[in-house]
Amino acid sequence: MELTEQPSEAPAAESPGALAPPPGEAVVIRDLWFAYRGAAPVLHGVDFVARRGQITMILGASGSGKTTLLKLIKGFLRPSRGSLTVLGRTWSAGGPDPQITAATSYIPQNLGLLRNMTVLENVLIGALGRMDTIPSLLRSFPRDMVVEASGVLERLGLGGKDHLKVHTLSGGERQRVAIARARLQRATLLLADEFVSQLDPITKTEVMNILRTRSKEAGTTYVQTTHQLDVVEQFADHVVVLREGKQVLDSPAAGLDVMEIARIIKQ
Amino acid sequence: MRGVAPRLTQLGLLAVLVATLSNLGLLNLDLLVRGAGNIAVFVAAMFPPNLAVLERVSWALLETLQIAYVGTALGAVLALPMAFLATGTLFGPRVTAPTRFALAFVRTIPALLWGIVFVVAVGLGPAAGALGIGLYTLGYLGKLFYEIFEGVDPEVLEAVRGVGCNRLQLARFAVLPEAANGVLAQLLFMFEYNVRASSIMGFVGAGGVGYYMLGYIQLLRYDALMTAILVTLVVVLFIDWLSRRIRGLFIQPANVGE
């Protein structure tokens, strides 16, 4: 893994220790290629910039490479070719960097919540990267961290549900728990895979409003894969479309017609 | 043509079965008739059970349970870290391969043979039995645990790994809680199995009710043997019932809420 520090002038969005991306650019992807070992390329020269404090939505049909792209940004996968700059750090050979990992939150399609743990415990998992190993293994979370987690849950409308097991919550509530976990991580970049795709229209709008408010207030960058054009129409600042691993659209969302996007996806 | 291959396979398997039965002497009608007669004599000699030995075999069975309990606990405590080291989603092949080899080696040797090894090492008695059962349990639970760990939803691992935690935290907060139901189920199964395995540890001088069972067989005291078998049966059935209750209390259906 080759890492080079890039100059950064922007202040950290949420915590003194968080990484500060260069002004305007949270993720810079240049001619990015990726292939699983021994297989044909999944991504072919993807090239775009996700700007700080904006909601970037990556669209495409199933198998177009959306999830793979998110995992590359997160550092779970290593690019085969091209360059990837995340929160001011560039690598070409790829590999997770601890600082970027800590500042980048990843929410998988099914949220990755622990069903046997309580809501509060699931949220506190977001703070593991900030804790020493031994106290964390003993589940001895500092008092201020627990207060912070409860406060976040309260603000997200989950007050009083701290000690419920997550499997007893509704779909929308579980999405909020995943958001709260990302908040505890103090991430400045949030990556989410098909985040609201399983929610009813009203809950979907509520959850997306929470994210939009956060991105505008705290400058959190938000990159989401989706196949839902109504979500794109209401909430996207920036749209990228992939078709069979190739980038076929990279455009500000303003002025884009969703029917045109649908046509590009299906073409 | 399509039906020929399966038919040939069936005929082949049948031929192998007949040849093996013959090889083992199980097609020898004379042997079977004589054996059935001996079994009848054996069973007749077992009844009525000799209740005079009830107290003695009950105490010995308590020792068997202690061997099984301590052996299971010891094996599980050792198996847990070994299983983490053998889990492919946590460590690379340079760690998992030697760990899996060590677990396979331990598992290859039957519990009774481990009992003999420890009788040599620590002398006759239940300590050898508990250590033998413990090592055998390590081999088995180690494999069962790492297979459960590798079955944990990769999305949960990605979500927790994504917060920037280390491998120990990942094991503690993602793998173990998600695998807890499976781990508990295998632990209970192993304890049930170990009660049975411990009941014959006495055959090699490693403590428990097996010592008396072997003695009663050698002395042709089949009525006393029957008492030992019945007491063991009652205890094994009780433990099976208890395990079911514990499973019902702690283990939730796998697909709740997801």
Tab-separated table of N, CA, C and O in Angstrom, chain A residues 67 70-71 74 76 104-114 122 174-175 177-179 181-182 185 190-198 222-225, chain B residues 153-163 258:
chain	number	residue	atom	x	y	z
A	67	THR	N	-21.622	-1.918	-5.781
A	67	THR	CA	-21.147	-2.342	-4.455
A	67	THR	C	-19.636	-2.500	-4.453
A	67	THR	O	-18.959	-2.117	-3.487
A	70	LEU	N	-18.060	0.857	-3.977
A	70	LEU	CA	-18.113	1.315	-2.577
A	70	LEU	C	-17.055	0.608	-1.733
A	70	LEU	O	-16.388	1.228	-0.901
A	71	LYS	N	-16.894	-0.699	-1.948
A	71	LYS	CA	-15.912	-1.472	-1.167
A	71	LYS	C	-14.489	-1.034	-1.495
A	71	LYS	O	-13.608	-1.101	-0.635
A	74	LYS	N	-13.959	2.163	0.429
A	74	LYS	CA	-13.787	1.849	1.853
A	74	LYS	C	-12.426	1.213	2.134
A	74	LYS	O	-11.888	1.291	3.234
A	76	PHE	N	-11.879	-2.128	1.411
A	76	PHE	CA	-12.053	-3.577	1.567
A	76	PHE	C	-11.434	-4.317	0.379
A	76	PHE	O	-11.068	-5.475	0.480
A	104	THR	N	-14.070	6.785	7.742
A	104	THR	CA	-15.023	6.402	6.698
A	104	THR	C	-15.953	5.325	7.225
A	104	THR	O	-15.505	4.268	7.629
A	105	SER	N	-17.221	5.615	7.222
A	105	SER	CA	-18.187	4.639	7.723
A	105	SER	C	-18.821	3.909	6.543
A	105	SER	O	-19.092	4.511	5.511
A	106	TYR	N	-19.008	2.612	6.711
A	106	TYR	CA	-19.593	1.809	5.641
A	106	TYR	C	-20.834	1.090	6.161
A	106	TYR	O	-20.762	0.350	7.141
A	107	ILE	N	-21.950	1.345	5.509
A	107	ILE	CA	-23.197	0.663	5.903
A	107	ILE	C	-23.586	-0.288	4.773
A	107	ILE	O	-23.960	0.157	3.683
A	108	PRO	N	-23.485	-1.619	5.019
A	108	PRO	CA	-23.843	-2.558	3.954
A	108	PRO	C	-25.349	-2.594	3.707
A	108	PRO	O	-26.123	-2.050	4.496
A	109	GLN	N	-25.731	-3.276	2.643
A	109	GLN	CA	-27.138	-3.276	2.230
A	109	GLN	C	-28.095	-3.716	3.348
A	109	GLN	O	-29.132	-3.136	3.558
A	110	ASN	N	-27.687	-4.770	4.084
A	110	ASN	CA	-28.556	-5.232	5.179
A	110	ASN	C	-28.124	-4.656	6.517
A	110	ASN	O	-28.427	-5.216	7.571
A	111	LEU	N	-27.387	-3.586	6.482
A	111	LEU	CA	-26.994	-2.755	7.628
A	111	LEU	C	-25.875	-3.326	8.500
A	111	LEU	O	-25.166	-2.596	9.159
A	112	GLY	N	-25.735	-4.663	8.553
A	112	GLY	CA	-24.661	-5.256	9.352
A	112	GLY	C	-24.837	-5.027	10.839
A	112	GLY	O	-23.854	-4.923	11.570
A	113	LEU	N	-26.087	-4.951	11.315
A	113	LEU	CA	-26.309	-4.802	12.763
A	113	LEU	C	-26.243	-6.167	13.426
A	113	LEU	O	-26.534	-7.192	12.803
A	114	LEU	N	-25.863	-6.165	14.707
A	114	LEU	CA	-25.770	-7.434	15.445
A	114	LEU	C	-27.103	-7.695	16.118
A	114	LEU	O	-27.485	-6.982	17.052
A	122	ASN	N	-25.072	-1.748	19.714
A	122	ASN	CA	-24.798	-1.625	18.287
A	122	ASN	C	-24.237	-0.247	17.946
A	122	ASN	O	-23.344	-0.123	17.112
A	174	ARG	N	-34.158	0.476	12.383
A	174	ARG	CA	-32.850	-0.186	12.226
A	174	ARG	C	-31.912	0.669	11.363
A	174	ARG	O	-30.721	0.753	11.605
A	175	GLN	N	-32.497	1.332	10.351
A	175	GLN	CA	-31.683	2.222	9.515
A	175	GLN	C	-31.100	3.344	10.370
A	175	GLN	O	-29.949	3.733	10.221
A	177	VAL	N	-30.455	3.187	13.564
A	177	VAL	CA	-29.396	2.638	14.420
A	177	VAL	C	-28.076	2.609	13.633
A	177	VAL	O	-27.014	2.951	14.154
A	178	ALA	N	-28.171	2.231	12.350
A	178	ALA	CA	-26.957	2.200	11.511
A	178	ALA	C	-26.383	3.609	11.353
A	178	ALA	O	-25.168	3.809	11.377
A	179	ILE	N	-27.269	4.606	11.223
A	179	ILE	CA	-26.801	6.002	11.125
A	179	ILE	C	-26.130	6.408	12.444
A	179	ILE	O	-25.066	7.037	12.453
A	181	ARG	N	-24.664	4.515	14.594
A	181	ARG	CA	-23.359	3.840	14.697
A	181	ARG	C	-22.297	4.642	13.913
A	181	ARG	O	-21.186	4.853	14.399
A	182	ALA	N	-22.687	5.115	12.728
A	182	ALA	CA	-21.754	5.922	11.924
A	182	ALA	C	-21.427	7.235	12.636
A	182	ALA	O	-20.298	7.721	12.587
A	185	GLN	N	-18.873	6.813	15.202
A	185	GLN	CA	-17.561	6.641	14.571
A	185	GLN	C	-16.946	8.002	14.243
A	185	GLN	O	-15.756	8.108	14.003
A	190	LEU	N	-19.476	8.931	4.637
A	190	LEU	CA	-20.403	7.827	4.890
A	190	LEU	C	-20.712	7.128	3.569
A	190	LEU	O	-21.185	7.757	2.620
A	191	LEU	N	-20.397	5.818	3.511
A	191	LEU	CA	-20.666	5.022	2.314
A	191	LEU	C	-21.814	4.074	2.629
A	191	LEU	O	-21.759	3.366	3.638
A	192	ALA	N	-22.847	4.052	1.807
A	192	ALA	CA	-23.995	3.199	2.110
A	192	ALA	C	-24.457	2.474	0.847
A	192	ALA	O	-24.589	3.085	-0.215
A	193	ASP	N	-24.682	1.186	1.002
A	193	ASP	CA	-25.051	0.339	-0.129
A	193	ASP	C	-26.556	0.099	-0.121
A	193	ASP	O	-27.070	-0.561	0.781
A	194	GLU	N	-27.246	0.620	-1.118
A	194	GLU	CA	-28.716	0.443	-1.240
A	194	GLU	C	-29.398	0.713	0.101
A	194	GLU	O	-30.220	-0.087	0.571
A	195	PHE	N	-29.073	1.867	0.691
A	195	PHE	CA	-29.396	2.103	2.094
A	195	PHE	C	-30.889	2.073	2.415
A	195	PHE	O	-31.307	1.488	3.392
A	196	VAL	N	-31.718	2.733	1.615
A	196	VAL	CA	-33.141	2.828	1.972
A	196	VAL	C	-34.026	1.996	1.041
A	196	VAL	O	-35.222	2.193	0.986
A	197	SER	N	-33.407	1.053	0.343
A	197	SER	CA	-34.149	0.348	-0.706
A	197	SER	C	-35.271	-0.540	-0.173
A	197	SER	O	-36.192	-0.865	-0.897
A	198	GLN	N	-35.194	-0.914	1.116
A	198	GLN	CA	-36.217	-1.826	1.632
A	198	GLN	C	-37.279	-1.110	2.468
A	198	GLN	O	-38.051	-1.749	3.177
A	222	TYR	N	-21.533	11.999	1.633
A	222	TYR	CA	-22.372	10.822	1.634
A	222	TYR	C	-22.378	10.204	0.228
A	222	TYR	O	-22.719	10.872	-0.744
A	223	VAL	N	-21.918	8.968	0.128
A	223	VAL	CA	-21.909	8.268	-1.161
A	223	VAL	C	-22.793	7.043	-1.032
A	223	VAL	O	-22.555	6.178	-0.176
A	224	GLN	N	-23.824	6.984	-1.844
A	224	GLN	CA	-24.808	5.901	-1.723
A	224	GLN	C	-25.050	5.245	-3.078
A	224	GLN	O	-25.177	5.932	-4.090
A	225	THR	N	-25.102	3.911	-3.059
A	225	THR	CA	-25.548	3.231	-4.274
A	225	THR	C	-27.059	3.090	-4.179
A	225	THR	O	-27.609	2.949	-3.085
B	153	ASP	N	-22.426	-13.739	8.941
B	153	ASP	CA	-22.792	-12.869	7.819
B	153	ASP	C	-21.639	-11.907	7.479
B	153	ASP	O	-21.244	-11.081	8.306
B	154	PRO	N	-21.107	-11.994	6.251
B	154	PRO	CA	-19.983	-11.116	5.893
B	154	PRO	C	-20.312	-9.633	5.992
B	154	PRO	O	-19.437	-8.808	6.229
B	155	GLU	N	-21.603	-9.289	5.836
B	155	GLU	CA	-21.981	-7.875	5.953
B	155	GLU	C	-21.770	-7.354	7.369
B	155	GLU	O	-21.392	-6.204	7.569
B	156	VAL	N	-22.037	-8.220	8.363
B	156	VAL	CA	-21.815	-7.814	9.756
B	156	VAL	C	-20.317	-7.586	9.980
B	156	VAL	O	-19.908	-6.601	10.593
B	157	LEU	N	-19.512	-8.493	9.444
B	157	LEU	CA	-18.057	-8.346	9.589
B	157	LEU	C	-17.587	-7.051	8.922
B	157	LEU	O	-16.781	-6.307	9.494
B	158	GLU	N	-18.095	-6.784	7.724
B	158	GLU	CA	-17.681	-5.570	7.016
B	158	GLU	C	-18.101	-4.322	7.786
B	158	GLU	O	-17.318	-3.372	7.912
B	159	ALA	N	-19.329	-4.337	8.309
B	159	ALA	CA	-19.825	-3.160	9.028
B	159	ALA	C	-18.979	-2.892	10.273
B	159	ALA	O	-18.621	-1.753	10.557
B	160	VAL	N	-18.647	-3.942	11.013
B	160	VAL	CA	-17.877	-3.749	12.261
B	160	VAL	C	-16.409	-3.469	11.938
B	160	VAL	O	-15.793	-2.582	12.537
B	161	ARG	N	-15.856	-4.207	10.974
B	161	ARG	CA	-14.461	-3.945	10.576
B	161	ARG	C	-14.343	-2.495	10.074
B	161	ARG	O	-13.334	-1.838	10.302
B	162	GLY	N	-15.408	-2.020	9.453
B	162	GLY	CA	-15.400	-0.683	8.869
B	162	GLY	C	-15.296	0.446	9.874
B	162	GLY	O	-14.995	1.577	9.497
B	163	VAL	N	-15.544	0.191	11.156
B	163	VAL	CA	-15.435	1.284	12.141
B	163	VAL	C	-13.986	1.488	12.562
B	163	VAL	O	-13.683	2.390	13.342
B	258	GLU	N	-34.596	-10.387	10.679
B	258	GLU	CA	-33.672	-10.026	9.596
B	258	GLU	C	-34.254	-10.399	8.241
B	258	GLU	O	-34.875	-11.418	8.095
